Every structure is written in structure tokens, then in C-alpha cells.
């Protein structure tokens, strides 16, 4: 957006809902249980691929691998109890998404270029949906009375709801992906935009 919307809670910090805890990544070489967890794969200095799920580690000879499945295939396999192909990725090339600790709010970042390290996958803090250019299909977190509801996808862009609130319709991820493989429209929930963050 060329002119971002002003923060509606800037003058009322007591009214502002707390953002969700951030998603952080840790190496899969640790002892973290992997089955069903979101992961990123890649190589430092090259790049990263996301929207993947893992199964438990597999040891072949002296090497440890992680079966990695595109997220839509993982949901299909779990929901319909079917076998799907899962390439084995060396464990040192896999990073696991975890829910981090809430940090003190940082000052507004300057617009423009933001440099990151290529050594590890870079994760951004949760972004209020009202600051995003586009949200359809993106992972969102609905925070209501301090409760974080995750594994949701935005199904619409922002629009004016029946009560005059600016809203986004969201769906559970399983239904979002089922929409793709079956054509079955998801059950959606209208959520006021000030209660949604991009993960």
C-alpha cells in the first residue's frame, strides 16, 4: 500500500490487543519431535522453502533424514488417510517452526530495504493484517481475549462487514487445502481486522 493505514490503537495502548507470539525457527538437529510440524528446508547462503510439514526422522546408514511433505499433501494424507510421497531431506537442511516468546514492542521500522543474514531462515514478527498489502491465502493468527487461534488462512481481502467493521474471512487450514483438492468450499469466519495478524 502506498499510504499505510494509521494504527488505530496508537493513542490507546490499553485498548490494543497484544500481538501473537512470534514464529521462530530452530534446527531440526535438536531433539524436537517433528511429526506434523511446520518446517523450512534449504541451505545457508542459498535460500529457504516453506509451507512444508515433516514426519519423524529416518536413519539410513550413518545419515539422518527428515521426510518432508508439501503442506497441502500433508493435510490430504492426514484427512483422507492416503499415502503421499515424502522426499528425504538431510536433517541439517531442515529448520522447525516453533512458537517463540513475546518480546517488547520494537519501534517502527524504517520503510525500504531490510537486510537479513543468509545463515538461518529469517522470521518476521507478526504483522497486523491492516498493515498488509494482500492477505488472501496467507497464514493468519486470530487473537481474541488473549487466546491465539492458529492454523488459519485468510480467504478474502479486507472488506466492510455488515456491522461496519473492517473484516477478513478466515478458514481453518485443513478446509483451505480441502478446497483445493476437492473443490469443497470452506467454512469461514468473519473476523475484525484488528484481531488478525500475519504469521
C-alpha atoms as one frame of an Amber mdcrd trajectory, in Angstrom:
protein
   0.000   0.000   0.000   1.346   3.414  -0.794  -0.299   5.106   2.221  -0.461
   2.652   5.136  -3.450   2.962   7.427  -2.691   4.690  10.728  -2.518   2.441
  13.759  -5.995   2.682  15.338  -4.509   1.842  18.754  -1.542   4.243  18.681
  -3.113   6.623  21.245  -4.829   3.892  23.291  -2.274   1.270  24.347  -4.729
  -0.130  26.940  -7.164  -0.980  24.143  -4.640  -2.541  21.817  -4.810  -6.335
  21.703  -1.440  -7.970  22.296   0.076  -9.416  19.131   0.508 -13.198  18.983
   3.756 -14.805  19.960   6.170 -14.867  17.005   7.066 -17.912  14.945  10.754
 -18.764  15.296  12.853 -21.428  13.644  15.220 -23.917  15.276  17.464 -26.516
  13.630  15.876 -29.964  13.280  19.154 -31.449  14.508  17.878 -30.861  18.059
  15.617 -33.333  19.828  12.355 -31.667  18.788   9.557 -34.054  17.800   8.925
 -33.484  14.110   5.757 -35.348  13.084   3.273 -32.826  11.670   5.427 -29.800
  12.462   5.876 -26.948  10.005   9.393 -26.864   8.640  11.595 -24.921   6.257
  14.266 -26.560   4.132  17.238 -25.049   2.392  20.871 -24.212   2.573  22.555
 -21.274   4.286  23.629 -18.808   1.646  21.216 -20.219  -0.935  17.647 -19.821
   0.298  14.677 -21.406   2.047  11.436 -23.141   1.129   8.414 -23.020   3.443
   4.799 -24.337   3.626   6.120 -27.812   4.377   5.379 -30.377   7.090   7.703
 -33.033   8.482   7.421 -36.626   9.592   9.728 -38.277  12.141  13.445 -38.614
  11.401  14.717 -41.603   9.426  18.227 -43.010   9.883  19.859 -44.647   6.864
  23.397 -45.841   7.423  25.105 -43.055   9.335  22.890 -40.243   7.985  19.698
 -38.810   9.470  16.965 -37.584   7.156  13.602 -35.892   7.586  10.654 -36.873
   5.364   9.291 -33.516   4.165   5.848 -33.114   2.609   4.259 -30.048   0.971
   1.682 -28.786   3.445  -1.320 -29.399   1.177  -0.240 -33.040   0.712   0.254
 -33.485   4.455  -3.300 -32.289   5.148  -4.666 -34.591   2.411  -2.744 -37.579
   3.789  -3.979 -36.923   7.333  -7.602 -36.194   6.389  -8.086 -38.980   3.849
  -5.593 -41.495   5.263  -3.699 -41.858   1.981  -0.010 -42.387   1.322   1.901
 -39.468  -0.171   5.462 -39.166  -1.436   7.841 -37.555   1.058  11.388 -36.837
  -0.118  14.074 -37.398   2.496  15.982 -34.210   3.302  19.233 -34.318   5.321
  18.394 -33.212   8.866  20.977 -30.415   8.799  18.995 -28.749   5.979  15.722
 -28.680   7.953  14.530 -25.981  10.365  11.441 -26.388  12.575   8.927 -23.612
  13.200   8.244 -23.069  16.889   6.199 -20.518  18.783   8.599 -18.078  20.432
   8.255 -15.800  23.403   6.548 -12.414  23.158   9.130  -9.635  23.001   8.801
  -5.972  23.896   7.430  -3.955  21.000  10.157  -2.624  18.765   9.976   0.842
  17.318   8.516   1.231  13.864  10.976   0.030  11.260  12.042   2.409   8.562
  10.466   1.751   5.181  12.682   0.417   2.457  15.332  -2.238   2.172  15.776
  -4.663   5.084  18.912  -6.811   5.046  18.933 -10.282   6.622  21.521 -12.947
   7.285  21.569 -15.893   4.876  22.852 -18.210   7.620  19.424 -19.085   9.057
  15.818 -18.690   7.912  14.673 -15.169   8.756  11.341 -14.870  10.540   9.486
 -11.626  10.830   7.452 -10.632  13.849   3.658 -10.917  13.491   2.314  -8.155
  11.253  -1.131  -6.620  11.831  -3.337  -7.505   8.864  -4.349  -3.861   8.458
  -0.702  -3.121   7.540  -0.531  -5.803   4.814  -0.879  -5.178   1.103  -2.656
  -8.503   0.454  -3.820 -11.292   2.737  -5.787 -13.861   0.716  -4.189 -17.287
   1.169  -1.757 -16.112   3.828  -1.355 -17.710   7.263  -3.056 -15.616   9.923
  -3.431 -15.700  13.694  -6.741 -14.653  15.288  -6.158 -13.220  18.775  -9.318
 -12.865  20.845  -9.158 -12.088  24.581  -5.529 -13.227  24.685  -6.253 -16.609
  23.033  -4.250 -17.321  19.857  -6.043 -19.287  17.160  -3.502 -20.520  14.612
  -3.585 -22.771  11.533  -5.906 -20.344   9.760  -5.781 -18.950   6.219  -7.285
 -15.681   5.008  -9.954 -16.400   2.382 -10.682 -12.767   1.443  -9.016  -9.411
   1.389 -10.252  -6.743   3.813 -13.845  -5.577   3.316 -16.537  -3.675   5.175
 -18.621  -6.108   7.244 -22.338  -5.901   7.984 -21.700  -4.005  11.249 -19.339
  -1.539   9.560 -16.170  -3.217  10.900 -13.301  -3.791   8.508 -13.087  -7.591
   8.330 -11.387 -10.578   6.705 -12.953 -14.013   6.297 -10.701 -16.845   7.547
 -10.877 -20.633   7.294  -9.114 -23.481   9.097  -6.105 -24.628   7.073  -7.495
 -28.136   6.584 -10.584 -26.654   4.910  -8.437 -24.197   2.907  -6.482 -27.104
   1.415  -9.551 -29.349   1.057 -10.988 -26.565  -1.101  -8.057 -27.152  -3.489
  -8.145 -30.951  -3.705 -11.933 -31.492  -3.536 -13.409 -28.175  -4.608 -15.407
 -28.132  -1.358 -15.831 -24.513  -0.207 -14.512 -23.931   3.324 -16.482 -22.859
   6.351 -15.330 -19.306   7.040 -15.456 -16.931   9.958 -15.672 -13.145   9.652
 -13.009 -11.601  11.903 -12.468  -7.868  12.540  -9.142  -6.896  11.055  -7.753
  -5.526  14.348  -7.839  -9.090  15.776  -5.766 -10.637  12.946  -2.028 -10.831
  12.362   0.000 -12.346   9.545   2.113 -15.166  10.949
